[in-house]
Amino acid sequence: MKINDTLSGLLLALFAAAIFIYAGTFPSMRQQIGPALFPQLLAGGFMICAFLLICKGLRQTRTEAWFSLPPWFGERRAVFAYLLVLLSLVFYICACEALGFLPTATILLLSLSMTFGARLAVAMPMAIASALGIHCIFYKLLKVPLPWGMLESIAW
């Protein structure tokens, strides 16, 4: 999907203005440099980037549309694969607490691999090994508490 840079620049300008206004509500300190300085400097940088995007986008409106869909958007399989990625995130959010990370990640990785063309003989071991590997990295090394769900009785 291609969106004209003018629209992106306008959104960035609104974001920068919100940051600048909100940072102005931070409490002031006795010294001149207070907690609002860095967010307001960042907002100023965003505003400069927004201005440049708007200028670039206005130059492009002579040759390009404001909004255009990609060529793959007409292919059913590609649209299904795109939507499946988005639905996978929703599924993970809804199912992870009840099922647990390991089954949820395995289901997601298996379904996405199969959708993108992997054979079941390759996708199944890859999904299981990847889910276990990701779990070990986050749970053991990074100490991120992942839900066990229905596997609570065998939690390590």
mmCIF file of C-alpha atoms in Angstrom:
data_model
loop_
_atom_site.group_PDB
_atom_site.id
_atom_site.type_symbol
_atom_site.label_atom_id
_atom_site.label_comp_id
_atom_site.label_asym_id
_atom_site.label_seq_id
_atom_site.Cartn_x
_atom_site.Cartn_y
_atom_site.Cartn_z
ATOM 1 C CA MET A 1 0.000 0.000 0.000
ATOM 2 C CA LYS A 2 1.373 3.396 -0.911
ATOM 3 C CA ILE A 3 0.212 6.455 0.978
ATOM 4 C CA ASN A 4 1.346 9.883 -0.155
ATOM 5 C CA ASP A 5 4.035 11.392 2.066
ATOM 6 C CA THR A 6 1.879 14.461 2.657
ATOM 7 C CA LEU A 7 -0.558 12.373 4.710
ATOM 8 C CA SER A 8 2.280 10.707 6.625
ATOM 9 C CA GLY A 9 3.810 14.131 7.264
ATOM 10 C CA LEU A 10 0.528 15.503 8.585
ATOM 11 C CA LEU A 11 0.183 12.561 10.981
ATOM 12 C CA LEU A 12 3.767 13.029 12.145
ATOM 13 C CA ALA A 13 3.132 16.751 12.671
ATOM 14 C CA LEU A 14 0.080 15.972 14.822
ATOM 15 C CA PHE A 15 2.136 13.483 16.827
ATOM 16 C CA ALA A 16 4.915 16.052 17.301
ATOM 17 C CA ALA A 17 2.444 18.706 18.419
ATOM 18 C CA ALA A 18 0.892 16.303 20.934
ATOM 19 C CA ILE A 19 4.324 15.467 22.365
ATOM 20 C CA PHE A 20 5.285 19.139 22.602
ATOM 21 C CA ILE A 21 2.015 20.144 24.299
ATOM 22 C CA TYR A 22 2.050 17.219 26.716
ATOM 23 C CA ALA A 23 5.709 17.801 27.635
ATOM 24 C CA GLY A 24 4.744 21.365 28.520
ATOM 25 C CA THR A 25 2.661 19.980 31.365
ATOM 26 C CA PHE A 26 5.708 18.420 33.055
ATOM 27 C CA PRO A 27 6.663 20.122 36.314
ATOM 28 C CA SER A 28 9.309 22.810 36.063
ATOM 29 C CA MET A 29 12.494 22.724 38.069
ATOM 30 C CA ARG A 30 14.675 25.453 39.538
ATOM 31 C CA GLN A 31 17.272 25.030 36.812
ATOM 32 C CA GLN A 32 16.588 25.969 33.191
ATOM 33 C CA ILE A 33 16.884 22.391 31.928
ATOM 34 C CA GLY A 34 13.834 20.498 33.131
ATOM 35 C CA PRO A 35 12.098 17.236 32.310
ATOM 36 C CA ALA A 36 10.241 18.800 29.359
ATOM 37 C CA LEU A 37 13.395 19.733 27.429
ATOM 38 C CA PHE A 38 14.218 16.406 25.797
ATOM 39 C CA PRO A 39 10.632 15.531 24.728
ATOM 40 C CA GLN A 40 10.184 19.021 23.300
ATOM 41 C CA LEU A 41 13.479 18.801 21.401
ATOM 42 C CA LEU A 42 12.361 15.431 20.060
ATOM 43 C CA ALA A 43 9.019 16.951 19.046
ATOM 44 C CA GLY A 44 10.898 19.721 17.225
ATOM 45 C CA GLY A 45 12.904 17.120 15.307
ATOM 46 C CA PHE A 46 9.704 15.279 14.429
ATOM 47 C CA MET A 47 8.180 18.554 13.230
ATOM 48 C CA ILE A 48 11.157 19.180 10.923
ATOM 49 C CA CYS A 49 10.783 15.646 9.512
ATOM 50 C CA ALA A 50 7.030 16.224 9.091
ATOM 51 C CA PHE A 51 7.677 19.446 7.172
ATOM 52 C CA LEU A 52 10.133 17.669 4.862
ATOM 53 C CA LEU A 53 7.684 14.800 4.284
ATOM 54 C CA ILE A 54 4.877 17.220 3.464
ATOM 55 C CA CYS A 55 7.069 19.105 0.977
ATOM 56 C CA LYS A 56 8.159 15.859 -0.691
ATOM 57 C CA GLY A 57 4.588 14.586 -0.801
ATOM 58 C CA LEU A 58 3.261 17.756 -2.387
ATOM 59 C CA ARG A 59 5.868 17.449 -5.150
ATOM 60 C CA GLN A 60 4.824 13.837 -5.748
ATOM 61 C CA THR A 61 1.099 14.590 -6.072
ATOM 62 C CA ARG A 62 1.722 15.746 -9.645
ATOM 63 C CA THR A 63 2.854 12.250 -10.683
ATOM 64 C CA GLU A 64 1.412 9.843 -8.094
ATOM 65 C CA ALA A 65 -1.953 9.164 -6.487
ATOM 66 C CA TRP A 66 -2.609 9.992 -2.834
ATOM 67 C CA PHE A 67 -3.310 6.344 -2.103
ATOM 68 C CA SER A 68 -2.672 3.181 -4.138
ATOM 69 C CA LEU A 69 -2.980 -0.524 -3.480
ATOM 70 C CA PRO A 70 -0.080 -2.875 -4.208
ATOM 71 C CA PRO A 71 -0.188 -5.225 -7.212
ATOM 72 C CA TRP A 72 -0.489 -8.327 -4.998
ATOM 73 C CA PHE A 73 -3.778 -7.041 -3.556
ATOM 74 C CA GLY A 74 -5.688 -8.682 -6.431
ATOM 75 C CA GLU A 75 -4.303 -12.158 -5.656
ATOM 76 C CA ARG A 76 -6.490 -14.142 -3.268
ATOM 77 C CA ARG A 77 -3.675 -16.213 -1.770
ATOM 78 C CA ALA A 78 -1.559 -13.152 -1.012
ATOM 79 C CA VAL A 79 -4.469 -11.333 0.626
ATOM 80 C CA PHE A 80 -5.271 -14.443 2.679
ATOM 81 C CA ALA A 81 -1.647 -14.724 3.819
ATOM 82 C CA TYR A 82 -1.595 -11.034 4.781
ATOM 83 C CA LEU A 83 -4.829 -11.339 6.753
ATOM 84 C CA LEU A 84 -3.616 -14.551 8.394
ATOM 85 C CA VAL A 85 -0.616 -12.720 9.840
ATOM 86 C CA LEU A 86 -2.935 -10.112 11.371
ATOM 87 C CA LEU A 87 -5.361 -12.759 12.622
ATOM 88 C CA SER A 88 -2.426 -14.655 14.144
ATOM 89 C CA LEU A 89 -1.707 -11.700 16.395
ATOM 90 C CA VAL A 90 -5.337 -11.585 17.493
ATOM 91 C CA PHE A 91 -5.315 -15.359 18.079
ATOM 92 C CA TYR A 92 -2.149 -15.096 20.176
ATOM 93 C CA ILE A 93 -3.648 -12.341 22.336
ATOM 94 C CA CYS A 94 -6.877 -14.294 22.896
ATOM 95 C CA ALA A 95 -5.524 -17.828 23.287
ATOM 96 C CA CYS A 96 -2.129 -17.507 24.929
ATOM 97 C CA GLU A 97 -3.319 -17.311 28.532
ATOM 98 C CA ALA A 98 -5.627 -20.317 28.208
ATOM 99 C CA LEU A 99 -3.476 -22.556 25.989
ATOM 100 C CA GLY A 100 -0.057 -21.365 27.086
ATOM 101 C CA PHE A 101 2.810 -19.999 25.041
ATOM 102 C CA LEU A 102 4.147 -23.307 23.712
ATOM 103 C CA PRO A 103 0.914 -24.640 22.142
ATOM 104 C CA THR A 104 -0.115 -21.202 20.878
ATOM 105 C CA ALA A 105 3.264 -20.497 19.279
ATOM 106 C CA THR A 106 3.358 -23.979 17.741
ATOM 107 C CA ILE A 107 -0.103 -23.541 16.211
ATOM 108 C CA LEU A 108 0.791 -20.107 14.866
ATOM 109 C CA LEU A 109 4.132 -21.135 13.416
ATOM 110 C CA LEU A 110 2.654 -24.273 11.854
ATOM 111 C CA SER A 111 -0.282 -22.455 10.256
ATOM 112 C CA LEU A 112 1.861 -19.602 8.957
ATOM 113 C CA SER A 113 4.502 -21.977 7.580
ATOM 114 C CA MET A 114 1.889 -24.058 5.789
ATOM 115 C CA THR A 115 0.225 -20.936 4.382
ATOM 116 C CA PHE A 116 3.513 -19.646 3.017
ATOM 117 C CA GLY A 117 4.243 -22.945 1.264
ATOM 118 C CA ALA A 118 6.139 -25.234 3.641
ATOM 119 C CA ARG A 119 5.381 -28.961 3.601
ATOM 120 C CA LEU A 120 3.918 -30.516 6.764
ATOM 121 C CA ALA A 121 6.981 -32.767 7.185
ATOM 122 C CA VAL A 122 9.142 -29.638 7.425
ATOM 123 C CA ALA A 123 6.671 -27.254 9.074
ATOM 124 C CA MET A 124 5.760 -29.445 12.074
ATOM 125 C CA PRO A 125 9.268 -30.048 13.475
ATOM 126 C CA MET A 126 10.243 -26.461 12.676
ATOM 127 C CA ALA A 127 7.193 -25.093 14.542
ATOM 128 C CA ILE A 128 7.838 -27.252 17.606
ATOM 129 C CA ALA A 129 11.581 -26.555 17.695
ATOM 130 C CA SER A 130 11.086 -22.833 17.132
ATOM 131 C CA ALA A 131 8.440 -22.556 19.848
ATOM 132 C CA LEU A 132 10.700 -24.395 22.298
ATOM 133 C CA GLY A 133 13.705 -22.295 21.294
ATOM 134 C CA ILE A 134 11.830 -19.004 21.638
ATOM 135 C CA HIS A 135 10.413 -20.142 24.971
ATOM 136 C CA CYS A 136 13.859 -21.040 26.310
ATOM 137 C CA ILE A 137 15.352 -17.733 25.193
ATOM 138 C CA PHE A 138 12.612 -15.616 26.740
ATOM 139 C CA TYR A 139 11.782 -17.725 29.798
ATOM 140 C CA LYS A 140 15.228 -18.888 30.848
ATOM 141 C CA LEU A 141 17.710 -16.323 29.513
ATOM 142 C CA LEU A 142 15.694 -13.104 29.502
ATOM 143 C CA LYS A 143 13.494 -14.036 32.492
ATOM 144 C CA VAL A 144 10.279 -13.007 30.712
ATOM 145 C CA PRO A 145 7.335 -14.805 32.330
ATOM 146 C CA LEU A 146 5.456 -16.591 29.555
ATOM 147 C CA PRO A 147 2.065 -18.166 30.258
ATOM 148 C CA TRP A 148 1.993 -21.932 30.717
ATOM 149 C CA GLY A 149 -1.782 -22.284 30.301
ATOM 150 C CA MET A 150 -2.846 -25.930 30.063
ATOM 151 C CA LEU A 151 0.785 -27.027 30.498
ATOM 152 C CA GLU A 152 1.022 -25.599 34.040
ATOM 153 C CA SER A 153 1.495 -29.079 35.512
ATOM 154 C CA ILE A 154 4.735 -29.639 33.564
ATOM 155 C CA ALA A 155 6.184 -26.119 33.904
ATOM 156 C CA TRP A 156 9.929 -26.100 34.425
#
